[in-house]
XYZ file of C-alpha atoms in Angstrom:
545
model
C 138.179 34.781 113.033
C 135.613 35.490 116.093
C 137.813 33.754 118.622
C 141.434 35.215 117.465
C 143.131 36.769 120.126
C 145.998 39.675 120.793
C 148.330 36.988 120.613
C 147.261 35.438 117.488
C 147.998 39.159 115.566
C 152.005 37.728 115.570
C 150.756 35.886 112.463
C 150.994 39.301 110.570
C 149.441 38.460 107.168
C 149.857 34.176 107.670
C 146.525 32.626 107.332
C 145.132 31.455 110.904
C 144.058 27.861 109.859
C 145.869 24.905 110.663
C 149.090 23.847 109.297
C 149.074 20.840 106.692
C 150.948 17.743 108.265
C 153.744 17.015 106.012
C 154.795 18.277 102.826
C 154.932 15.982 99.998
C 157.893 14.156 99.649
C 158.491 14.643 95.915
C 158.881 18.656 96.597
C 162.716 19.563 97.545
C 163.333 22.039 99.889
C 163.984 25.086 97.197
C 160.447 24.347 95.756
C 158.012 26.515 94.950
C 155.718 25.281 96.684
C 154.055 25.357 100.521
C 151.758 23.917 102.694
C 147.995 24.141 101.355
C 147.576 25.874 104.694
C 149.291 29.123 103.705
C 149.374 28.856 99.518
C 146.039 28.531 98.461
C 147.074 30.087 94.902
C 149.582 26.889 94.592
C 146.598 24.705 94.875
C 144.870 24.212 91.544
C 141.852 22.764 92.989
C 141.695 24.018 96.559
C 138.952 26.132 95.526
C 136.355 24.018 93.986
C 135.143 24.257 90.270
C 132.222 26.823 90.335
C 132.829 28.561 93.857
C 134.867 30.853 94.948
C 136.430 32.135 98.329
C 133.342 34.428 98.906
C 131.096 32.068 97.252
C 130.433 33.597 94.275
C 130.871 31.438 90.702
C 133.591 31.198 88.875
C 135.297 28.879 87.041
C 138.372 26.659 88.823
C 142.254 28.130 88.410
C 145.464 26.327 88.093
C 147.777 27.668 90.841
C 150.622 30.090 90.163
C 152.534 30.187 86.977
C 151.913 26.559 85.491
C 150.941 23.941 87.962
C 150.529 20.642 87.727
C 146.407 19.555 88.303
C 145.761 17.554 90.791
C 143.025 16.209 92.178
C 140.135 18.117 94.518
C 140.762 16.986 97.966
C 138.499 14.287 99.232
C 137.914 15.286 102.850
C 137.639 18.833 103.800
C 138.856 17.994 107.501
C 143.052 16.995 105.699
C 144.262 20.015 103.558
C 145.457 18.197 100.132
C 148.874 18.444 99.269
C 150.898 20.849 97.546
C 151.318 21.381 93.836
C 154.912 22.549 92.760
C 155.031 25.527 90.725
C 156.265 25.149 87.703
C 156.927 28.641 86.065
C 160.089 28.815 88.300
C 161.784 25.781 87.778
C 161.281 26.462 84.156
C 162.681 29.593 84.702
C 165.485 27.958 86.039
C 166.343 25.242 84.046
C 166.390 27.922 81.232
C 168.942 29.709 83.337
C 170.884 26.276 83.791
C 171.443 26.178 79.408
C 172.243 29.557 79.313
C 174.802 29.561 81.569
C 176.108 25.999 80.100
C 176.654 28.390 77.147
C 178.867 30.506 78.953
C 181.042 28.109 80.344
C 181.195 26.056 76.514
C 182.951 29.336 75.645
C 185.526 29.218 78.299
C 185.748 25.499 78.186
C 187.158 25.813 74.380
C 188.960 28.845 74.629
C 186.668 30.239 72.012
C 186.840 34.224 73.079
C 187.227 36.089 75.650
C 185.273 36.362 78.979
C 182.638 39.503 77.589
C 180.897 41.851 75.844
C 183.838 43.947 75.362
C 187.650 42.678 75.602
C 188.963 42.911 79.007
C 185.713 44.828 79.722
C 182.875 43.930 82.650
C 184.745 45.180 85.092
C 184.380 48.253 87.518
C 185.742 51.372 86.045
C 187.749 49.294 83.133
C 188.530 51.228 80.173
C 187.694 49.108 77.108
C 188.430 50.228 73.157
C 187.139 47.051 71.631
C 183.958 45.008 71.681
C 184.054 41.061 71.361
C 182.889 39.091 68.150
C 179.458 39.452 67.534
C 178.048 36.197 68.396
C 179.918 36.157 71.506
C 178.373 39.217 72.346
C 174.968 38.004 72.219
C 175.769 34.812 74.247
C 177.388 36.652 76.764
C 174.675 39.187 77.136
C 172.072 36.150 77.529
C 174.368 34.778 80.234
C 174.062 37.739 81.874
C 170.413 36.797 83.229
C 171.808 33.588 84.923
C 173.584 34.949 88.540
C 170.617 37.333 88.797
C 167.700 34.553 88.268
C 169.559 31.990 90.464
C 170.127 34.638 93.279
C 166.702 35.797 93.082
C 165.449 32.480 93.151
C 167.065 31.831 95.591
C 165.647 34.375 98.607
C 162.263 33.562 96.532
C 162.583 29.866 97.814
C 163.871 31.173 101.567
C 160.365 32.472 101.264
C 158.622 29.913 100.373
C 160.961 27.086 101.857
C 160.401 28.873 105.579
C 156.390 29.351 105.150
C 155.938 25.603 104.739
C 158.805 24.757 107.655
C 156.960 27.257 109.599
C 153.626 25.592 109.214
C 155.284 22.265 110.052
C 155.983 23.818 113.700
C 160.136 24.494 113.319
C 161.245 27.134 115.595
C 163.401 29.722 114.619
C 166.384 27.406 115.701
C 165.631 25.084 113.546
C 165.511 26.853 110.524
C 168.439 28.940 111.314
C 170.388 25.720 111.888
C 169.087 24.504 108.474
C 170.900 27.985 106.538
C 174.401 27.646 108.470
C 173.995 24.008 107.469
C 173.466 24.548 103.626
C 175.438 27.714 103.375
C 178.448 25.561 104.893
C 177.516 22.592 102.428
C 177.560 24.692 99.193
C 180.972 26.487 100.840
C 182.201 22.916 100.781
C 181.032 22.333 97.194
C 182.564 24.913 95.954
C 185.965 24.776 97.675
C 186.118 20.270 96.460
C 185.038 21.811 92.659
C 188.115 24.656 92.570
C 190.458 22.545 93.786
C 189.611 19.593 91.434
C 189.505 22.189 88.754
C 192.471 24.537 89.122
C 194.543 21.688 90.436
C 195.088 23.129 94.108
C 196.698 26.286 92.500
C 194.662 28.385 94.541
C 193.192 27.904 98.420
C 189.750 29.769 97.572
C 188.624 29.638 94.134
C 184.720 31.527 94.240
C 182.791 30.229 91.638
C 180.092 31.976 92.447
C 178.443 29.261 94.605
C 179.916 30.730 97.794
C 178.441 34.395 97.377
C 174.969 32.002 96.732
C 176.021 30.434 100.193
C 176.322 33.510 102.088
C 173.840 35.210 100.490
C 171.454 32.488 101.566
C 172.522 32.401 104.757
C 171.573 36.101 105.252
C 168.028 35.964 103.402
C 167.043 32.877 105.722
C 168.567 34.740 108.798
C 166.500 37.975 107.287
C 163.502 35.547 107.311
C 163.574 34.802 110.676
C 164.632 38.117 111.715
C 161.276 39.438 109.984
C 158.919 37.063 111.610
C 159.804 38.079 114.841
C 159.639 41.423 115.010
C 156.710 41.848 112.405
C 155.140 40.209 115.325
C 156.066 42.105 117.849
C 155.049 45.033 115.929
C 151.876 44.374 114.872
C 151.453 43.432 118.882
C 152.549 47.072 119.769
C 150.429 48.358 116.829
C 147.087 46.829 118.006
C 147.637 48.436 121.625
C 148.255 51.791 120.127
C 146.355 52.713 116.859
C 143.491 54.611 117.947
C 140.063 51.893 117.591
C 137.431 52.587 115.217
C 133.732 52.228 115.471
C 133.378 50.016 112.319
C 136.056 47.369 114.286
C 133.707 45.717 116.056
C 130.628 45.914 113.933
C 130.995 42.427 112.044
C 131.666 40.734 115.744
C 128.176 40.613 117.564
C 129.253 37.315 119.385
C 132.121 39.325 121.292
C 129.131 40.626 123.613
C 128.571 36.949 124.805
C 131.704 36.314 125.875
C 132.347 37.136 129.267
C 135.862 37.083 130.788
C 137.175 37.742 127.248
C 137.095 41.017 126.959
C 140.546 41.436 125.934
C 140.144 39.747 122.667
C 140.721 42.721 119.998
C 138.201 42.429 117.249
C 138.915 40.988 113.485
C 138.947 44.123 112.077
C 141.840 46.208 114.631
C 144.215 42.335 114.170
C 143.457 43.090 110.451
C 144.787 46.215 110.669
C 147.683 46.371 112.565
C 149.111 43.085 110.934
C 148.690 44.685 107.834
C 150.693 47.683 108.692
C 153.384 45.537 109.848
C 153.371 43.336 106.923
C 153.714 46.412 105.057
C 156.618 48.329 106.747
C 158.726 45.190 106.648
C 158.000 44.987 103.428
C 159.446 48.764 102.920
C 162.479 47.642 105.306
C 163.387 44.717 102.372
C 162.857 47.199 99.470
C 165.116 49.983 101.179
C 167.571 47.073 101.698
C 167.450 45.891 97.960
C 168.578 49.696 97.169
C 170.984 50.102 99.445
C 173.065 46.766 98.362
C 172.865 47.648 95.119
C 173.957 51.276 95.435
C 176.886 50.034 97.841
C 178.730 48.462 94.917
C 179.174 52.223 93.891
C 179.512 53.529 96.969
C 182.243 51.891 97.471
C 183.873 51.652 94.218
C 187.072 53.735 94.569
C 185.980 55.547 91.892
C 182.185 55.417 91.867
C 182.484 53.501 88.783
C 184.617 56.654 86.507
C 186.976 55.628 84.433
C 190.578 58.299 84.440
C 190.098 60.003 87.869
C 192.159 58.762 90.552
C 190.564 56.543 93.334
C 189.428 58.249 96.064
C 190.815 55.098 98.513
C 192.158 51.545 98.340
C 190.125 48.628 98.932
C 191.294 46.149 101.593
C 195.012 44.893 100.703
C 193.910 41.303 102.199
C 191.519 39.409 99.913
C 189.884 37.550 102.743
C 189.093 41.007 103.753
C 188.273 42.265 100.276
C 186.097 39.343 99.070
C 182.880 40.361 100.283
C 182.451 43.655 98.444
C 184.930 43.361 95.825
C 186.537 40.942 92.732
C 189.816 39.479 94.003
C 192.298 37.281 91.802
C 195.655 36.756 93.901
C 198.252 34.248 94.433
C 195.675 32.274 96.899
C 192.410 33.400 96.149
C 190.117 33.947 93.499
C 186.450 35.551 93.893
C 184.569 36.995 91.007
C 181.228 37.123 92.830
C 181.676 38.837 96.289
C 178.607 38.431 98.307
C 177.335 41.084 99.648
C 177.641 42.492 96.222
C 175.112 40.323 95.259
C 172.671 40.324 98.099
C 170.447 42.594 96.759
C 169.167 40.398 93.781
C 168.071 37.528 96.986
C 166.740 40.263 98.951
C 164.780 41.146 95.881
C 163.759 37.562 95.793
C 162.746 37.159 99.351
C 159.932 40.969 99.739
C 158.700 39.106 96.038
C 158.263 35.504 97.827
C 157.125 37.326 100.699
C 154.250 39.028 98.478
C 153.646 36.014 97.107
C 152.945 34.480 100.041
C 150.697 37.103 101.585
C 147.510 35.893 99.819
C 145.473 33.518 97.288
C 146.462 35.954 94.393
C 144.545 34.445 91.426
C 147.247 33.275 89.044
C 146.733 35.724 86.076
C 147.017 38.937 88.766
C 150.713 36.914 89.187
C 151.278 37.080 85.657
C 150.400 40.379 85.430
C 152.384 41.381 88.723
C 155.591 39.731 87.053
C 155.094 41.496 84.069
C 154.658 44.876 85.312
C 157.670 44.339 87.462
C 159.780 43.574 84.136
C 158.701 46.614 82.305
C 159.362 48.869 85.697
C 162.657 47.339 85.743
C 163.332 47.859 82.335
C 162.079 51.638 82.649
C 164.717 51.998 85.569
C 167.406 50.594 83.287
C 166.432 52.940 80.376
C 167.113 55.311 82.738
C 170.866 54.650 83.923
C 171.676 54.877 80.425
C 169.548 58.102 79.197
C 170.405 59.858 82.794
C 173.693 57.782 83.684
C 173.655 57.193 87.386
C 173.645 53.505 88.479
C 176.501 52.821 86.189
C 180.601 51.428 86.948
C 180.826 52.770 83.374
C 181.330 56.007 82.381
C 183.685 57.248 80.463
C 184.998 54.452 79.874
C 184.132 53.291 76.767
C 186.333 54.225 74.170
C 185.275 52.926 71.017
C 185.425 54.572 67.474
C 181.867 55.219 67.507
C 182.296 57.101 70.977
C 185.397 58.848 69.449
C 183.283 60.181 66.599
C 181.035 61.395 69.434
C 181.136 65.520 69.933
C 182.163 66.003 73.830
C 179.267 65.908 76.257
C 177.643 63.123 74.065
C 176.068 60.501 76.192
C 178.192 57.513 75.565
C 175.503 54.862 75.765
C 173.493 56.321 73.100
C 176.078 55.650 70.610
C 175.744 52.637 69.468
C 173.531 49.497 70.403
C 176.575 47.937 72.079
C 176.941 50.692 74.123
C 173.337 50.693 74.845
C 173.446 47.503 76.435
C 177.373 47.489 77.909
C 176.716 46.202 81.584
C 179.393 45.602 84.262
C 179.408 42.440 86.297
C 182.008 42.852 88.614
C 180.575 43.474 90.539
C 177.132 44.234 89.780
C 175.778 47.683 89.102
C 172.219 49.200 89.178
C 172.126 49.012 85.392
C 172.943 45.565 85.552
C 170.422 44.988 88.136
C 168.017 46.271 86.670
C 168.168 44.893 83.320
C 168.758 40.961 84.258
C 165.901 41.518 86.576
C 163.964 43.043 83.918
C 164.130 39.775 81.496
C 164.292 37.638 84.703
C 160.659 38.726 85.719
C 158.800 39.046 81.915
C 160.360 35.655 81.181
C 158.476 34.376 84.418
C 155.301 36.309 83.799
C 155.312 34.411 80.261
C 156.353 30.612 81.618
C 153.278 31.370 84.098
C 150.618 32.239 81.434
C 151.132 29.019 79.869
C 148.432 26.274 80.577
C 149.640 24.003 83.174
C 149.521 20.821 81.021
C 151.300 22.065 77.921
C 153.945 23.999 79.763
C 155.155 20.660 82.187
C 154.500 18.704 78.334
C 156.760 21.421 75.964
C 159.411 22.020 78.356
C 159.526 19.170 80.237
C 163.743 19.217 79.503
C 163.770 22.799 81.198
C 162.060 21.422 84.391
C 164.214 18.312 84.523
C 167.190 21.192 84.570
C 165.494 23.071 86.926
C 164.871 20.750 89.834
C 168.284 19.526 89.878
C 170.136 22.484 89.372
C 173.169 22.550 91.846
C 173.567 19.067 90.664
C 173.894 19.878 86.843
C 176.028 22.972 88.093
C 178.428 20.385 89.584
C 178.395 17.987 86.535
C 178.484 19.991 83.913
C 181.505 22.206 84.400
C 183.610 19.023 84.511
C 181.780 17.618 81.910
C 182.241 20.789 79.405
C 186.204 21.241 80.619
C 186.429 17.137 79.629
C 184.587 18.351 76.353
C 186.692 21.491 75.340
C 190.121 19.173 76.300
C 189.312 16.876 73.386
C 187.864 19.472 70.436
C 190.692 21.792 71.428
C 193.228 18.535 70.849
C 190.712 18.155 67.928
C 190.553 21.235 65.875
C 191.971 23.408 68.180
C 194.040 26.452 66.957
C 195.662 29.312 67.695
C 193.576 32.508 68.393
C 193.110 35.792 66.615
C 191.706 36.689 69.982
C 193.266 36.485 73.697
C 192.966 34.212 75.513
C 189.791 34.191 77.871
C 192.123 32.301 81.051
C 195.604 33.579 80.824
C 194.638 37.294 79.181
C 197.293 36.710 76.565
C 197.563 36.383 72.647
C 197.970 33.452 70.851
C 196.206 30.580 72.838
C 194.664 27.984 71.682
C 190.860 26.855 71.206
C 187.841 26.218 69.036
C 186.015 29.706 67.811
C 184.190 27.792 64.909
C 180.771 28.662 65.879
C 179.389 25.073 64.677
C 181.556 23.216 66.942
C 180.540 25.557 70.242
C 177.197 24.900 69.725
C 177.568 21.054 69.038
C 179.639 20.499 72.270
C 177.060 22.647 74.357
C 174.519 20.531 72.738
C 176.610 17.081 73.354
C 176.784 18.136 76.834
C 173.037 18.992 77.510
C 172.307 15.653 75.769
C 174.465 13.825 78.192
C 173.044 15.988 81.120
C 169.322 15.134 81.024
C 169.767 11.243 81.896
C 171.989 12.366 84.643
C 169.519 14.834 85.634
C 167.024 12.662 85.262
C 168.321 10.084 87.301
C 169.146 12.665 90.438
C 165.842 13.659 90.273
C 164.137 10.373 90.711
C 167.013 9.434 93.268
C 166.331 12.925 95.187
C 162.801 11.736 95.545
C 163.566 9.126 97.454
C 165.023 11.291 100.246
C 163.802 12.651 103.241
C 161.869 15.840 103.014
C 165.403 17.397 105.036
C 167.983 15.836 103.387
C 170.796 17.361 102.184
C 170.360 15.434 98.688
C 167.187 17.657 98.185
C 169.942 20.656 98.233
C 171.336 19.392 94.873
């Protein structure tokens, strides 16, 4: 640290040690994982067994979440490769069999499309809540868009550290998120067509809001390292110097001609005041693209007031904030309505990131962030703010309710009613909630028998836009042949065309045997991708699947 200099501060909170070479091949580019020059908490045996950073003893760690070991490094002078974390993908591929659950229902017609009939939506009266069992499933599937959009700015995070240490500029890696955001656009526009049978131009399912709101995080990214630079620069020439700065620097004195180099202590400083007002800039950002979804509602999210404006009449207009189904487009996910669950992902990478956190302060981390989630969604229901909700549930237990009552408090239902389209703070904070204890628990699991017990999960979850892609035609092949199977008419609507009588497969058995069928089919596949995925370059747009 004794020869850093003013210019070095643009660093921020990156360690100033040299970059590792190359990453390892066998990590794709949404990994968890980074250059041993900047992750020292993903290396399980960077630190050796019985010393520790200040050189005090303690006993080795695994890396963050569940790691696979690996050995020490054999030469100080090459940093040893990176471990992949493996709490994440778990996370993930649990995510991935959830939402397979979600799409079994709509593949076989089996009920419709929520917790409540014709409910989830902003401001939508509903008088009726769905079966039972499809009310738990659904509520489970409610964790997937969250966890895959906060995975994903989490990986921008990581994904830019290591491509940073590798020496990209910021051209590079902002060529690299046009690229991908244009390659899942394409995805998704080949996968509606196929599909819906070209009924509709634009068919969103979901992967293009993932698309843009990649392209934003990684553009945030880049956006971020700049200026945190240039700030920390400006702070270093005007925060006021203290006598203690240079105290740990007695070499300084010998080194004439160099006076301008600032000492350890002031860099120190002023990078971490940067570090930490960016950090406030993507937290004030996650609020604000939350609260925007009811902002802009037309009602702030009250059901039997009238609108206080209409939403864009043109759905390439109105796609980015708001659900559109018309004659040429279709868009359940806007966007930018989901933007704050990556931005969410990106300050957390970001944190991450910023040091060799010892793995069980992680755990802890994640699982205080679940239970202050959770507290915020307790409180949307007890205070109702946050929600697209009220009054409009109109149940008989909220009929029975004396006026004034709180409507959420009647019933558990109620209690845990969320609207997804689009998102609202409630919903936010709930899915993020589960999202983060179910990480802090796949991360407290030893290394060995976490990568051993759900070694199915991880298969999922490093493949995942791959078994996205597979498995909706696979279930929709599925749910063609037990609907010409057992198929029969409905008590319920129908979950695609809103109407009574249609025909599917409600027995509960046969949903969970065809979800099963499928996931049985899926891991070879999976498998198979992953191995093949491996055998591409460390850019390739394989590694995206």
């Amino acid at each position: 640290m004794g020869t850093t200099t003013r210019d070095d501060v643009g660093a921020g909170r990156e360690p100033l040690i040299p970059p590792a070479d190359q990453p390892r091949s066998d990590i794709q580019e949404t990994a968890f994982a980074s250059s041993s020059a900047d992750l020292t908490l993903l290396e399980p045996d960077a630190i050796p067994h019985g010393a520790s950073h200040n050189g005090s003893e303690s006993p080795g760690r695994a890396g963050y979440g569940s790691t696979a070991p690996s050995a020490a490094p054999a030469s100080p002078k090459k940093p040893p490769a990176p471990s992949r974390a493996i709490a994440p993908d778990i996370l993930r591929g649990l995510l991935m069999i959830i939402m397979a659950l979600d799409h079994n229902a709509m593949s076989l017609h089996s009920w419709p499309h929520g917790t409540a009939v014709d409910g989830e939506r902003d401001a939508a009266p509903v008088d009726e809540w769905n079966r039972p069992f499809a009310m738990v499933v659904r509520t489970l599937t409610h964790l997937c868009a969250p966890g895959f959009t906060f995975l994903l700015g989490m990986g921008v995070a990581y994904f830019s550290r290591s491509r940073a240490n590798m020496g990209w500029p910021a051209s590079k890696m902002v060529w690299h998120f046009v690229v991908r955001a244009l390659v899942l656009t394409a995805v998704m526009e080949v996968m509606g067509f196929i599909l819906i049978v070209g009924e509709v131009w634009f068919f969103n399912i979901v992967l293009f809001a993932l698309a843009v709101d990649y392209l934003i995080v990684g553009l945030l990214w880049v956006a971020l390292t700049s200026t945190e630079k240039r700030l920390a620069t400006l702070l270093l020439h005007i925060l006021p110097e203290r006598k203690t700065d240079d105290s740990t620097e007695p070499l300084l004195a010998d080194r004439e001609g160099q006076e301008d180099i600032a000492p350890d202590r002031a860099i120190m400083r002023a990078a971490d005041i940067s570090w930490h007002l960016h950090n406030l800039v993507l937290a004030s950002l996650a609020i604000v693209t939350i609260w925007w979804n009811i902002w802009l509602s037309p009602t702030h999210g009250h059901c039997g007031v009238p609108p206080s404006f209409e939403p864009p009449s043109h759905p390439l207009l109105s796609l980015w904030f708001y659900p559109v189904t018309s004659r040429r487009v279709i868009s359940g996910f806007p966007p930018l309505a989901w933007l704050s669950f990556a931005i969410v992902g990106l300050l957390y990478g970001r944190i991450v990131l910023s040091r060799p956190w010892a793995p069980s302060t992680v755990n802890r981390a994640n699982a205080v962030a679940g239970l202050g989630f959770a507290a915020i969604f307790v409180a949307t229901r007890v205070l109702r703010v946050g929600n697209l909700s009220e009054d409009c549930l109109h149940m008989p237990e909220h009929v029975a309710q004396p006026a004034g009552a709180n409507p959420y408090l009647a019933s558990v239902a109620s209690f845990f009613y969320l609207v997804k389209y689009p998102p609202d703070v409630a919903f936010l904070s709930f899915t993020l909630a589960v999202n983060f204890v179910l990480l802090a628990a796949f991360g407290a699991l030893p290394p060995r028998f976490a990568k051993r017990t759900f070694h199915v999960l991880l298969v999922f979850g490093t493949s995942a836009l791959f078994f996205y892609v597979v498995h909706l035609f696979l279930l929709f092949a599925l749910g063609a042949a037990w609907i010409a199977a057992i198929g029969h008419k409905l008590e319920s609507k129908d979950p695609f065309t809103n109407e009574p009588g249609g025909v599917g497969v409600d027995q509960i058995w046969a949903f969970l045997a065809n979800w099963v069928l499928a996931l049985v089919i899926l891991y070879p596949l999976c498998r198979w991708y992953g191995r093949f995925k491996k055998t591409q370059g460390v850019d390739s747009l394989w590694r995206f699947f």
